[in-house]
Amino acid sequence: MAITEIATNHKKPNSILKGHPKGLYVAFFANMGERFGFYTMMAILVLFLQAKFGLAAETAGDIYSWFYFAIYALALVGGILADATKKYTMVIAMGQIIMFVGYVMMAVPGMPYSVTIVSLFTIAIGNGFFKGNLQAVVGQLYDDPKYNKVRDNAFLIFYMGINVGAFFAPFAAMGIRNWWLKANGFLHDGSLPALCHQYKDGTLQEIGVLQNLADAVSLKGPVADLGAFADSYIEVFSRGYNFAFGIAAIAMVLSLMAYLIFNKHLPKREKVAGESALTLREKPLAIPVALVAGAITAVLISFVKDLKTGAAIGLFISFVTWIVMIATKEEKQRVVSLLLVFFVVIFFWMGFHQNGLTMTFFARDYTVKTVDPYTFMFFTLKNILSVIVFIAGVVLLLGKNSFKNRRIIGAMMTIIGGGLGYWFFTMGNSSNPISPEVFQSFNPLFIVSLTFVVMAAFAWLNKRGMEPSTPKKIGIGMIIAGLGFVVMVIASIKLVSPVDLQVLNDAGEVVNVHPVPDSSRVLPYWLMSSYLILTFAELFLSPMGLSFVSKVAPKRFQGVMQGGWLLATAVGNKLLSVGSFFWEKIELWQLWTIFVVTCLLSATFIFSILKRLERATK
């Protein structure tokens, strides 16, 4: 889920919102539903899988990584379909409807494991039809010379705006889950489902720990029957997440309605004279050669990892081989430049999307369960909105924008936000419970908050002739991402690791896992700081990558190269399982070091081919 070379004739902070076609805002609102569902999944999917089915971290991570792989990989299919038919808006609408069906399936309580997997695949198919093609349509809006000069700012607005919906998703998921728990006489404790499953399986050795936690969350008094409690808590806990998926389905309906009503403002791109269309029939040998290259890659990687991972990477190699073979001599330089950037993107998303996997495990297992009133201001929606209103009011008061009644509006927002914030603060207890899902709200919040800050910095550099090129910004983004994981390394140095909590039998098999002791729980500011740094990295890389693809891709490859960008993202998401694979096998600080190294190596690669990439944008 760009801030490239910002137009020098757009000097006022509020001017980036002017001079854009109406279709940008149609795409903006259409994508908010998809982002809401995406961040709902990122916040709760692995937690739901473990709570509902008692899956180990590695197994839940494998499903999570395949789901996100499919979401992005199927965008290639959607891109090929749209490029071949030129029916971009129709394919986008189909994707929204299919995603809605998938979320409805996830919302039905009591569905077996097999139906859950089918539901996830349904969502992925819909997303594949939707995501890449909507991004391609945004690029098409700015093929008009009238709007071309504000193309990069357009992707900035698009990328920032869609994260508004993403911000609310974790709060909605947490709120409805906690409401359902309370309605059934329970409080939330993220560590309890795993203990309940161990108790039901007969592998729990520390019964007293479960008893104490069960008594603490029971609103009906001490628990007399741990077996009945375990069954009830698992069922209620997971059903609360089913309801959260239902909210995502409602968001998709709203998104679809906005799209169907206003899609007349989007371009209906047809084939133009002199432009060749993409066809799978050209260069007949391209497809079999590509398939062979992918198969060889899959087999080679299976010797190192497994055939499934090899197949995922082999698919990307097949795409690379195919697109290079069918590109004309004039197209090849641009295509190869894009493919080199795609390679780097793999390693960025492999690290970045740990926020929904190992960083969610860290939020649940290694972050304190309760915080003071000040910290609690960041963990409930009403509190954080009051802070946002206050800060926005101060900005309006002190800023240089000149719209009418700016200071009056700013003063009102400052007073209202500050007053509400202080009231909420005083209502907080000395110890307030927090939920791991909420951490997923920080990334979209930081994107919305920091986009204009980063843009202003680039504008300042632009005036002085010092603004980095788009490819250079991507390389800088990889360095910043590495620093984000350095924070996690430091936070984890003295913590007991999951591997140290395992109980093994004589055959070396894991038969029990001790809960993380409170002495190994850290303040949430470690994760929050890491998310902040990673968001800066994302703003340097992701929206600029979208703009880079729309700018460099040959006309007939617009949809398919957006799909290629997302296929590279898919491979990065499949490699997320590297995190869950090592979660219970090495020390925590060593796990985060893996991502520090991959980010820095990727940055080194970008800078080594920088001149070639810069030539492609000219």
Coordinates of C-alpha atoms in Angstrom, one line a residue:
M1 CA 0.0 0.0 0.0
A2 CA 4.5 9.7 -5.1
I3 CA 7.0 12.0 -3.7
T4 CA 9.2 12.0 -6.7
E5 CA 10.5 15.2 -8.3
I6 CA 8.0 17.7 -7.1
A7 CA 6.9 20.3 -9.6
T8 CA 8.8 23.5 -8.9
N9 CA 5.8 25.6 -9.9
H10 CA 3.8 24.2 -6.9
K11 CA 5.2 26.2 -4.1
K12 CA 2.3 26.6 -1.7
P13 CA 1.7 23.7 0.7
N14 CA -2.0 23.5 -0.3
S15 CA -1.4 23.8 -4.0
I16 CA -0.7 20.1 -4.4
L17 CA -4.5 19.6 -4.0
K18 CA -5.2 21.8 -7.1
G19 CA -5.0 21.1 -10.8
H20 CA -5.9 17.4 -10.7
P21 CA -8.7 15.6 -12.6
K22 CA -11.8 14.5 -10.7
G23 CA -10.9 10.9 -11.5
L24 CA -8.0 11.0 -8.9
Y25 CA -10.5 11.4 -6.1
V26 CA -12.7 8.6 -7.5
A27 CA -9.7 6.3 -7.3
F28 CA -8.9 7.7 -3.9
F29 CA -12.3 6.7 -2.4
A30 CA -12.6 3.5 -4.3
N31 CA -9.3 2.3 -2.9
M32 CA -10.1 3.2 0.7
G33 CA -12.3 0.1 1.1
E34 CA -9.5 -2.1 -0.1
R35 CA -7.1 -0.5 2.2
F36 CA -9.5 -0.9 5.1
G37 CA -9.7 -4.7 4.4
F38 CA -5.9 -4.9 3.8
Y39 CA -5.1 -3.4 7.2
T40 CA -7.8 -5.4 8.9
M41 CA -6.0 -8.5 7.7
M42 CA -2.6 -7.2 8.6
A43 CA -3.8 -6.4 12.1
I44 CA -5.6 -9.6 12.9
L45 CA -5.1 -12.4 10.4
V46 CA -2.2 -14.3 12.1
L47 CA -3.8 -13.6 15.5
F48 CA -7.1 -15.0 14.2
L49 CA -5.4 -18.1 12.7
Q50 CA -3.6 -18.9 15.9
A51 CA -6.6 -18.1 18.2
K52 CA -9.1 -20.1 16.1
F53 CA -7.0 -23.1 15.0
G54 CA -4.1 -23.1 17.5
L55 CA -1.5 -22.9 14.7
A56 CA 2.2 -22.5 15.5
A57 CA 3.9 -19.3 14.5
E58 CA 5.6 -20.9 11.5
T59 CA 2.4 -22.3 10.1
A60 CA 0.4 -19.1 10.7
G61 CA 3.2 -17.2 9.1
D62 CA 3.3 -19.5 6.1
I63 CA -0.5 -19.0 5.5
Y64 CA -0.1 -15.2 6.0
S65 CA 2.8 -15.0 3.5
W66 CA 0.9 -17.1 0.9
F67 CA -2.1 -14.9 1.3
Y68 CA -0.2 -11.7 0.7
F69 CA 1.8 -13.4 -2.1
A70 CA -1.5 -14.2 -3.8
I71 CA -2.9 -10.7 -3.3
Y72 CA 0.0 -9.2 -5.2
A73 CA 0.8 -12.1 -7.6
L74 CA -2.7 -12.2 -9.0
A75 CA -2.4 -8.5 -9.8
L76 CA -0.3 -9.7 -12.8
V77 CA -3.3 -11.8 -14.0
G78 CA -5.6 -8.7 -13.5
G79 CA -3.1 -6.5 -15.4
I80 CA -2.8 -8.9 -18.4
L81 CA -6.6 -9.1 -18.5
A82 CA -7.1 -5.4 -18.4
D83 CA -4.3 -4.7 -20.9
A84 CA -5.6 -7.3 -23.4
T85 CA -9.3 -6.1 -23.2
K86 CA -8.7 -2.4 -22.4
K87 CA -11.7 -2.7 -20.0
Y88 CA -9.8 -1.4 -17.0
T89 CA -12.8 0.0 -15.1
M90 CA -14.8 -3.2 -15.6
V91 CA -12.0 -5.4 -14.3
I92 CA -11.6 -3.1 -11.3
A93 CA -15.4 -3.4 -10.5
M94 CA -15.2 -7.2 -10.8
G95 CA -12.3 -7.2 -8.3
Q96 CA -14.3 -5.2 -5.7
I97 CA -17.2 -7.6 -5.9
I98 CA -15.0 -10.7 -5.6
M99 CA -13.2 -9.1 -2.5
F100 CA -16.6 -8.5 -0.9
V101 CA -17.6 -12.1 -1.3
G102 CA -14.3 -13.2 0.3
Y103 CA -14.7 -10.9 3.3
V104 CA -18.3 -12.1 3.8
M105 CA -17.0 -15.7 3.8
M106 CA -14.4 -14.8 6.5
A107 CA -17.2 -13.1 8.5
V108 CA -19.2 -16.3 9.0
P109 CA -18.4 -17.7 12.4
G110 CA -17.5 -21.4 12.8
M111 CA -16.1 -22.0 9.3
P112 CA -13.6 -24.8 9.2
Y113 CA -9.9 -24.4 8.3
S114 CA -10.5 -25.4 4.6
V115 CA -13.2 -22.8 4.1
T116 CA -11.0 -20.1 5.7
I117 CA -8.2 -20.9 3.2
V118 CA -10.7 -20.7 0.3
S119 CA -12.0 -17.3 1.6
L120 CA -8.5 -15.9 1.8
F121 CA -7.9 -17.0 -1.8
T122 CA -11.2 -15.4 -2.9
I123 CA -10.1 -12.1 -1.4
A124 CA -6.7 -12.4 -3.1
I125 CA -8.3 -13.0 -6.6
G126 CA -10.5 -9.9 -6.2
N127 CA -7.5 -7.8 -5.1
G128 CA -5.5 -9.1 -8.1
F129 CA -8.2 -7.7 -10.4
F130 CA -8.5 -4.5 -8.5
K131 CA -5.2 -3.1 -7.2
G132 CA -2.8 -2.9 -10.0
N133 CA -5.4 -1.8 -12.6
L134 CA -6.6 1.0 -10.3
Q135 CA -3.0 2.2 -10.1
A136 CA -2.7 2.0 -13.9
V137 CA -5.8 4.1 -14.3
V138 CA -4.4 6.7 -12.0
G139 CA -1.4 6.9 -14.2
Q140 CA -3.6 7.1 -17.3
L141 CA -5.3 10.2 -15.9
Y142 CA -2.0 12.0 -16.1
D143 CA -1.1 10.9 -19.7
D144 CA -3.1 14.0 -20.7
P145 CA -0.5 16.7 -21.2
K146 CA -2.7 19.0 -19.2
Y147 CA -2.0 17.0 -16.0
N148 CA 1.3 15.4 -16.7
K149 CA 3.3 17.9 -14.8
V150 CA 1.5 17.0 -11.5
R151 CA 1.7 13.2 -12.0
D152 CA 4.1 12.7 -9.0
N153 CA 2.0 14.9 -6.7
A154 CA -1.0 12.9 -7.8
F155 CA 0.5 9.6 -6.6
L156 CA 1.4 11.4 -3.4
I157 CA -2.2 12.4 -2.8
F158 CA -3.5 8.9 -3.9
Y159 CA -1.0 7.1 -1.6
M160 CA -1.6 9.4 1.4
G161 CA -5.4 9.4 1.0
I162 CA -5.9 5.7 0.8
N163 CA -4.2 5.3 4.2
V164 CA -7.0 7.2 5.9
G165 CA -9.1 4.1 5.7
A166 CA -6.2 2.0 6.8
F167 CA -5.8 4.0 10.0
F168 CA -9.3 3.2 11.2
A169 CA -9.2 -0.6 10.4
P170 CA -7.1 -1.8 13.4
F171 CA -9.3 0.3 15.8
A172 CA -12.4 -1.2 14.3
A173 CA -11.1 -4.8 14.6
M174 CA -10.0 -4.3 18.1
G175 CA -13.2 -2.5 19.1
I176 CA -15.6 -5.1 17.9
R177 CA -13.4 -8.0 19.2
N178 CA -13.3 -6.4 22.7
W179 CA -17.0 -5.6 22.6
W180 CA -17.9 -9.2 21.8
L181 CA -15.5 -10.5 24.5
K182 CA -17.1 -8.2 27.1
A183 CA -20.6 -9.1 26.0
N184 CA -19.8 -12.7 26.8
G185 CA -18.2 -11.9 30.2
F186 CA -14.5 -11.7 29.2
L187 CA -11.7 -9.2 29.0
H188 CA -9.0 -9.3 26.3
D189 CA -5.6 -11.0 26.9
G190 CA -3.7 -11.9 23.7
S191 CA -1.6 -14.6 25.4
L192 CA -4.6 -16.7 26.5
P193 CA -5.8 -18.4 23.3
A194 CA -2.4 -20.2 22.9
L195 CA -2.6 -21.4 26.5
C196 CA -6.2 -22.5 26.0
H197 CA -5.2 -24.6 23.0
Q198 CA -2.3 -26.1 25.0
Y199 CA -4.6 -27.0 27.8
K200 CA -7.1 -28.6 25.4
D201 CA -4.3 -30.6 23.8
G202 CA -3.0 -31.8 27.1
T203 CA 0.5 -30.2 26.6
L204 CA 0.2 -27.3 29.1
Q205 CA 2.6 -27.8 32.0
E206 CA 1.9 -24.5 33.9
I207 CA -1.8 -24.9 34.8
G208 CA -1.5 -22.2 37.4
V209 CA -0.5 -19.6 34.8
L210 CA -3.7 -20.3 32.8
Q211 CA -5.8 -20.3 36.0
N212 CA -4.5 -16.8 37.0
L213 CA -5.0 -15.3 33.6
A214 CA -8.4 -16.9 33.3
D215 CA -9.5 -15.4 36.6
A216 CA -8.1 -12.0 35.6
V217 CA -10.2 -11.9 32.4
S218 CA -13.4 -13.4 33.7
L219 CA -16.0 -10.8 34.5
K220 CA -18.2 -13.5 36.2
G221 CA -15.7 -14.3 39.0
P222 CA -13.0 -17.0 39.4
V223 CA -13.0 -19.8 36.8
A224 CA -14.0 -23.2 38.2
D225 CA -13.8 -25.3 35.0
L226 CA -10.7 -24.5 33.0
G227 CA -11.8 -26.9 30.2
A228 CA -15.1 -25.1 29.7
F229 CA -13.3 -21.7 29.9
A230 CA -10.7 -22.7 27.3
D231 CA -13.5 -23.8 24.8
S232 CA -15.6 -20.6 25.4
Y233 CA -12.7 -18.2 25.3
I234 CA -11.3 -19.5 22.0
E235 CA -14.8 -19.5 20.4
V236 CA -15.7 -16.0 21.6
F237 CA -12.2 -14.6 20.9
S238 CA -12.2 -15.9 17.3
R239 CA -15.8 -14.9 16.6
G240 CA -15.0 -11.3 17.5
Y241 CA -12.5 -11.4 14.7
N242 CA -15.2 -12.8 12.3
F243 CA -17.2 -9.7 13.0
A244 CA -14.2 -7.6 12.2
F245 CA -14.0 -9.2 8.8
G246 CA -17.7 -8.3 8.4
I247 CA -16.8 -4.7 8.9
A248 CA -14.3 -5.0 6.1
A249 CA -17.1 -6.4 3.9
I250 CA -19.2 -3.3 4.6
A251 CA -16.3 -1.1 3.7
M252 CA -16.0 -2.9 0.4
V253 CA -19.7 -2.2 -0.3
L254 CA -19.2 1.5 0.3
S255 CA -16.1 1.5 -1.9
L256 CA -17.9 -0.2 -4.7
M257 CA -20.8 2.2 -4.5
A258 CA -18.5 5.2 -4.8
Y259 CA -16.7 3.6 -7.7
L260 CA -19.9 2.7 -9.7
I261 CA -21.5 6.1 -9.2
F262 CA -18.5 8.2 -10.1
N263 CA -16.3 6.0 -12.4
K264 CA -17.5 8.2 -15.3
H265 CA -14.6 10.5 -14.3
L266 CA -12.0 7.8 -15.0
P267 CA -10.5 7.3 -18.4
K268 CA -11.9 4.7 -20.7
R269 CA -8.6 3.9 -22.4
E270 CA -9.0 2.3 -25.8
K271 CA -6.3 1.3 -28.3
V272 CA -5.0 4.3 -30.2
A273 CA -3.6 4.5 -33.7
G274 CA 0.0 3.3 -33.9
E275 CA 0.0 1.6 -30.5
S276 CA 0.4 -2.1 -30.5
A277 CA -1.7 -4.1 -28.0
L278 CA -0.3 -6.6 -25.6
T279 CA -1.1 -10.2 -26.8
L280 CA 0.0 -13.5 -25.5
R281 CA 0.4 -14.8 -29.1
E282 CA 3.4 -12.7 -30.0
K283 CA 6.8 -14.4 -30.0
P284 CA 5.3 -17.9 -29.4
L285 CA 8.5 -19.2 -27.8
A286 CA 8.4 -16.6 -25.1
I287 CA 5.9 -18.4 -22.9
P288 CA 7.5 -21.9 -23.0
V289 CA 11.0 -20.4 -22.5
A290 CA 9.7 -18.3 -19.6
L291 CA 8.0 -21.4 -18.0
V292 CA 11.2 -23.4 -18.3
A293 CA 13.2 -20.6 -16.7
G294 CA 10.7 -20.5 -13.8
A295 CA 10.7 -24.2 -13.4
I296 CA 14.5 -24.4 -13.2
T297 CA 14.5 -21.6 -10.6
A298 CA 11.9 -23.4 -8.6
V299 CA 13.9 -26.6 -8.5
L300 CA 17.2 -24.9 -7.6
I301 CA 15.6 -23.0 -4.7
S302 CA 13.9 -26.1 -3.5
F303 CA 17.3 -27.5 -2.6
V304 CA 17.8 -24.5 -0.3
K305 CA 14.3 -23.9 1.0
D306 CA 11.3 -25.8 -0.3
L307 CA 9.5 -26.3 -3.6
K308 CA 6.6 -23.9 -2.7
T309 CA 8.9 -21.0 -2.1
G310 CA 10.8 -22.0 -5.2
A311 CA 7.6 -21.9 -7.2
A312 CA 6.7 -18.4 -6.0
I313 CA 10.2 -17.1 -7.0
G314 CA 10.1 -19.1 -10.2
L315 CA 6.9 -17.3 -11.2
F316 CA 8.7 -14.0 -10.9
I317 CA 11.6 -15.3 -13.0
S318 CA 9.1 -16.5 -15.6
F319 CA 7.5 -13.1 -15.8
V320 CA 11.0 -11.4 -16.1
T321 CA 11.9 -13.8 -18.9
W322 CA 8.6 -13.4 -20.7
I323 CA 8.5 -9.6 -20.6
V324 CA 12.1 -9.2 -21.7
M325 CA 11.6 -11.6 -24.7
I326 CA 8.4 -9.8 -26.0
A327 CA 9.7 -6.3 -25.5
T328 CA 10.9 -4.5 -28.6
K329 CA 14.4 -3.1 -28.9
E330 CA 13.0 0.4 -28.1
E331 CA 11.0 -0.9 -25.1
K332 CA 13.8 -3.1 -23.6
Q333 CA 15.8 -0.5 -21.9
R334 CA 12.8 0.8 -20.0
V335 CA 11.6 -2.7 -19.2
V336 CA 15.0 -3.9 -17.8
S337 CA 15.3 -0.7 -15.7
L338 CA 11.9 -1.5 -14.1
L339 CA 12.9 -5.1 -13.5
L340 CA 16.0 -4.0 -11.7
V341 CA 13.9 -1.9 -9.4
F342 CA 11.4 -4.8 -8.9
F343 CA 14.3 -6.9 -7.6
V344 CA 15.0 -4.4 -4.9
V345 CA 11.3 -4.1 -4.1
I346 CA 11.3 -7.8 -3.1
F347 CA 13.6 -7.2 -0.2
F348 CA 11.9 -4.1 1.0
W349 CA 8.5 -5.7 1.3
M350 CA 10.1 -8.9 2.8
G351 CA 11.2 -6.7 5.7
F352 CA 8.4 -4.0 5.8
H353 CA 5.5 -6.4 6.0
Q354 CA 6.9 -8.1 9.0
N355 CA 4.7 -5.5 10.7
G356 CA 1.7 -7.9 10.2
L357 CA 3.7 -11.0 11.2
T358 CA 6.7 -11.1 13.5
M359 CA 6.3 -7.5 14.6
T360 CA 2.7 -8.4 15.5
F361 CA 4.0 -11.4 17.5
F362 CA 6.4 -9.0 19.2
A363 CA 3.5 -6.6 20.0
R364 CA 1.5 -9.5 21.5
D365 CA 4.2 -11.4 23.3
Y366 CA 7.0 -8.9 24.1
T367 CA 5.2 -5.6 24.6
V368 CA 3.7 -4.6 28.0
K369 CA 0.0 -5.4 28.3
T370 CA -0.8 -2.1 30.2
V371 CA 0.5 1.4 29.9
D372 CA 0.3 4.7 31.7
P373 CA -2.3 7.4 30.9
Y374 CA 0.1 9.3 28.6
T375 CA 1.0 6.3 26.5
F376 CA -2.6 5.2 26.4
M377 CA -3.4 8.4 24.5
F378 CA -2.0 6.6 21.4
F379 CA -4.0 3.4 21.8
T380 CA -7.7 4.4 21.7
L381 CA -9.4 6.0 18.7
K382 CA -11.0 8.9 20.6
N383 CA -7.7 9.7 22.3
I384 CA -5.6 9.7 19.2
L385 CA -8.2 11.7 17.2
S386 CA -8.2 14.4 19.8
V387 CA -4.4 14.6 19.5
I388 CA -4.6 14.8 15.7
V389 CA -7.2 17.6 15.9
F390 CA -5.0 19.5 18.3
I391 CA -1.9 19.2 16.2
A392 CA -3.8 20.1 13.0
G393 CA -5.2 23.2 14.8
V394 CA -1.7 24.3 15.8
V395 CA -0.4 23.8 12.3
L396 CA -3.2 26.0 10.9
L397 CA -2.5 28.7 13.5
L398 CA 1.2 28.8 12.9
G399 CA 1.4 27.8 9.2
K400 CA 1.6 30.1 6.2
N401 CA -1.5 28.9 4.4
S402 CA -3.7 31.8 3.4
F403 CA -7.2 30.4 2.9
K404 CA -10.1 32.3 4.5
N405 CA -10.7 32.0 8.2
R406 CA -7.6 29.8 8.7
R407 CA -6.8 31.2 12.1
I408 CA -10.3 31.0 13.4
I409 CA -10.6 27.3 12.3
G410 CA -7.1 26.6 13.7
A411 CA -8.0 28.2 17.0
M412 CA -11.2 26.2 17.3
M413 CA -9.5 22.9 16.5
T414 CA -6.7 23.6 18.9
I415 CA -9.1 24.4 21.8
I416 CA -11.5 21.5 21.0
G417 CA -8.7 18.9 20.4
G418 CA -6.7 20.1 23.4
G419 CA -9.7 20.2 25.7
L420 CA -10.9 16.7 24.7
G421 CA -7.4 15.3 24.8
Y422 CA -6.9 16.6 28.4
W423 CA -10.3 15.3 29.4
F424 CA -9.5 11.8 28.0
F425 CA -6.1 11.9 29.6
T426 CA -7.5 12.6 33.1
M427 CA -10.0 9.8 32.6
G428 CA -7.2 7.3 32.1
N429 CA -6.3 4.9 34.9
S430 CA -2.7 4.5 36.3
S431 CA -2.6 1.2 34.3
N432 CA -4.5 0.9 31.0
P433 CA -4.7 -2.3 28.8
I434 CA -3.6 -2.1 25.2
S435 CA -4.1 -4.5 22.3
P436 CA -1.5 -5.7 19.7
E437 CA -3.9 -4.9 16.8
V438 CA -3.6 -1.1 17.4
F439 CA 0.1 -1.1 16.4
Q440 CA -1.1 -1.5 12.8
S441 CA -2.7 1.9 12.9
F442 CA 0.6 3.7 13.4
N443 CA 1.9 3.1 9.8
P444 CA -1.1 4.7 8.0
L445 CA -1.3 7.5 10.7
F446 CA 2.4 8.3 10.1
I447 CA 1.9 8.2 6.3
V448 CA -0.9 10.7 6.5
S449 CA 1.0 12.9 9.0
L450 CA 4.5 12.8 7.4
T451 CA 3.7 12.9 3.7
F452 CA 3.6 16.7 3.6
V453 CA 6.7 16.9 5.8
V454 CA 8.7 14.7 3.4
M455 CA 7.3 16.6 0.4
A456 CA 8.3 19.9 1.9
A457 CA 11.8 18.6 2.5
F458 CA 12.0 17.6 -1.2
A459 CA 10.6 20.9 -2.3
W460 CA 13.3 22.7 -0.2
L461 CA 16.0 20.5 -1.8
N462 CA 14.5 21.1 -5.3
K463 CA 14.7 24.9 -4.9
R464 CA 18.4 24.5 -4.3
G465 CA 19.0 22.0 -7.1
M466 CA 19.7 19.2 -4.6
E467 CA 16.7 17.0 -4.8
P468 CA 17.6 13.3 -5.3
S469 CA 16.4 11.5 -8.4
T470 CA 13.5 9.0 -8.0
P471 CA 15.9 5.9 -8.1
K472 CA 18.2 7.6 -5.6
K473 CA 15.3 8.2 -3.2
I474 CA 14.4 4.5 -3.5
G475 CA 18.0 3.6 -2.5
I476 CA 17.8 6.0 0.5
G477 CA 14.5 4.4 1.5
M478 CA 16.2 1.0 1.7
I479 CA 18.9 2.5 4.1
I480 CA 16.2 4.1 6.2
A481 CA 14.3 0.7 6.3
G482 CA 17.5 -0.9 7.6
L483 CA 17.7 1.7 10.4
G484 CA 14.1 0.8 11.4
F485 CA 15.1 -2.8 12.1
V486 CA 18.2 -1.6 14.0
V487 CA 15.7 -0.2 16.5
M488 CA 14.2 -3.7 16.8
V489 CA 17.7 -5.2 17.3
I490 CA 18.4 -2.9 20.2
A491 CA 15.0 -3.5 21.7
S492 CA 15.5 -7.3 21.7
I493 CA 19.1 -7.7 22.9
K494 CA 18.3 -8.6 26.5
L495 CA 14.9 -10.3 26.0
V496 CA 14.4 -14.0 26.3
S497 CA 13.7 -15.4 22.8
P498 CA 10.9 -17.8 21.7
V499 CA 13.6 -20.5 21.1
D500 CA 14.5 -20.3 24.8
L501 CA 10.9 -20.8 26.0
Q502 CA 10.4 -24.1 24.2
V503 CA 10.2 -27.4 26.1
L504 CA 11.6 -30.3 24.1
N505 CA 11.1 -34.0 24.6
D506 CA 13.9 -36.7 24.2
A507 CA 13.4 -36.7 20.5
G508 CA 14.0 -33.0 20.2
E509 CA 10.4 -32.2 19.4
V510 CA 8.6 -29.1 20.9
V511 CA 6.0 -30.3 23.4
N512 CA 5.3 -27.1 25.2
V513 CA 6.0 -23.4 25.0
H514 CA 6.3 -21.3 28.2
P515 CA 4.6 -17.9 28.1
V516 CA 6.9 -14.9 27.8
P517 CA 7.7 -13.6 31.3
D518 CA 6.7 -10.0 32.2
S519 CA 10.4 -9.2 32.6
S520 CA 10.8 -9.6 28.8
R521 CA 8.1 -7.2 27.9
V522 CA 9.2 -3.7 26.7
L523 CA 7.4 -0.4 26.3
P524 CA 5.5 0.1 23.1
Y525 CA 7.7 3.0 22.1
W526 CA 10.2 0.6 20.6
L527 CA 7.7 -0.7 18.1
M528 CA 6.3 2.7 17.6
S529 CA 9.7 4.1 16.8
S530 CA 10.4 1.3 14.4
Y531 CA 7.1 1.9 12.6
L532 CA 7.9 5.6 12.4
I533 CA 11.3 5.0 10.7
L534 CA 9.9 2.3 8.4
T535 CA 7.1 4.7 7.3
F536 CA 9.7 7.2 6.3
A537 CA 11.3 4.4 4.3
E538 CA 8.0 3.6 2.7
L539 CA 7.4 7.2 1.7
F540 CA 10.8 7.2 0.0
L541 CA 10.1 4.0 -1.9
S542 CA 6.5 2.8 -2.4
P543 CA 4.6 5.8 -3.8
M544 CA 7.7 6.8 -5.8
G545 CA 7.9 3.3 -7.2
L546 CA 4.2 3.5 -8.4
S547 CA 5.0 6.8 -10.1
F548 CA 8.3 5.4 -11.6
V549 CA 6.4 2.4 -13.1
S550 CA 3.6 4.6 -14.6
K551 CA 6.3 7.0 -16.0
V552 CA 8.8 4.4 -17.4
A553 CA 6.5 1.5 -18.5
P554 CA 5.9 1.4 -22.3
K555 CA 2.3 2.3 -23.1
R556 CA 1.1 -1.2 -24.0
F557 CA 2.6 -2.6 -20.8
Q558 CA 1.0 -0.2 -18.3
G559 CA -1.3 -2.7 -16.6
V560 CA 1.1 -5.6 -16.9
M561 CA 4.1 -3.6 -15.4
Q562 CA 2.0 -2.4 -12.6
G563 CA 1.2 -6.1 -12.2
G564 CA 4.9 -6.8 -12.3
W565 CA 5.6 -4.3 -9.5
L566 CA 3.0 -6.1 -7.5
L567 CA 4.4 -9.5 -8.4
A568 CA 7.8 -8.4 -7.0
T569 CA 5.9 -7.3 -4.0
A570 CA 4.2 -10.7 -3.9
V571 CA 7.6 -12.5 -3.8
G572 CA 8.7 -10.2 -1.0
N573 CA 5.5 -11.1 0.9
K574 CA 6.1 -14.8 0.3
L575 CA 9.6 -14.3 1.8
L576 CA 7.8 -12.9 4.9
S577 CA 7.8 -16.5 6.1
V578 CA 11.6 -16.1 6.6
G579 CA 10.6 -14.2 9.8
S580 CA 8.1 -16.7 11.1
F581 CA 10.4 -19.6 10.2
F582 CA 13.2 -18.2 12.4
W583 CA 10.9 -16.8 15.1
E584 CA 11.2 -19.9 17.2
K585 CA 14.7 -20.9 16.0
I586 CA 17.1 -18.1 16.7
E587 CA 17.6 -15.2 19.1
L588 CA 15.2 -12.2 18.5
W589 CA 18.0 -9.7 17.9
Q590 CA 19.4 -12.1 15.2
L591 CA 16.1 -12.3 13.5
W592 CA 15.9 -8.5 13.1
T593 CA 19.5 -8.4 11.9
I594 CA 18.5 -10.5 8.9
F595 CA 16.3 -7.6 7.7
V596 CA 18.9 -5.0 8.5
V597 CA 21.4 -6.8 6.2
T598 CA 19.0 -7.4 3.3
C599 CA 17.9 -3.8 3.3
L600 CA 21.5 -2.5 3.3
L601 CA 22.5 -4.9 0.5
S602 CA 19.5 -3.8 -1.6
A603 CA 20.5 -0.2 -1.1
T604 CA 24.0 -1.0 -2.2
F605 CA 22.6 -2.6 -5.4
I606 CA 20.4 0.4 -6.2
F607 CA 23.3 2.8 -5.9
S608 CA 25.5 0.5 -8.1
I609 CA 23.0 0.8 -11.0
L610 CA 21.8 4.3 -10.3
K611 CA 23.0 6.0 -13.5
R612 CA 21.2 3.4 -15.6
L613 CA 17.9 3.9 -13.7
E614 CA 18.2 7.7 -14.0
R615 CA 18.6 7.5 -17.7
A616 CA 15.3 5.5 -18.0
T617 CA 13.3 8.4 -16.5
K618 CA 14.5 10.9 -19.0

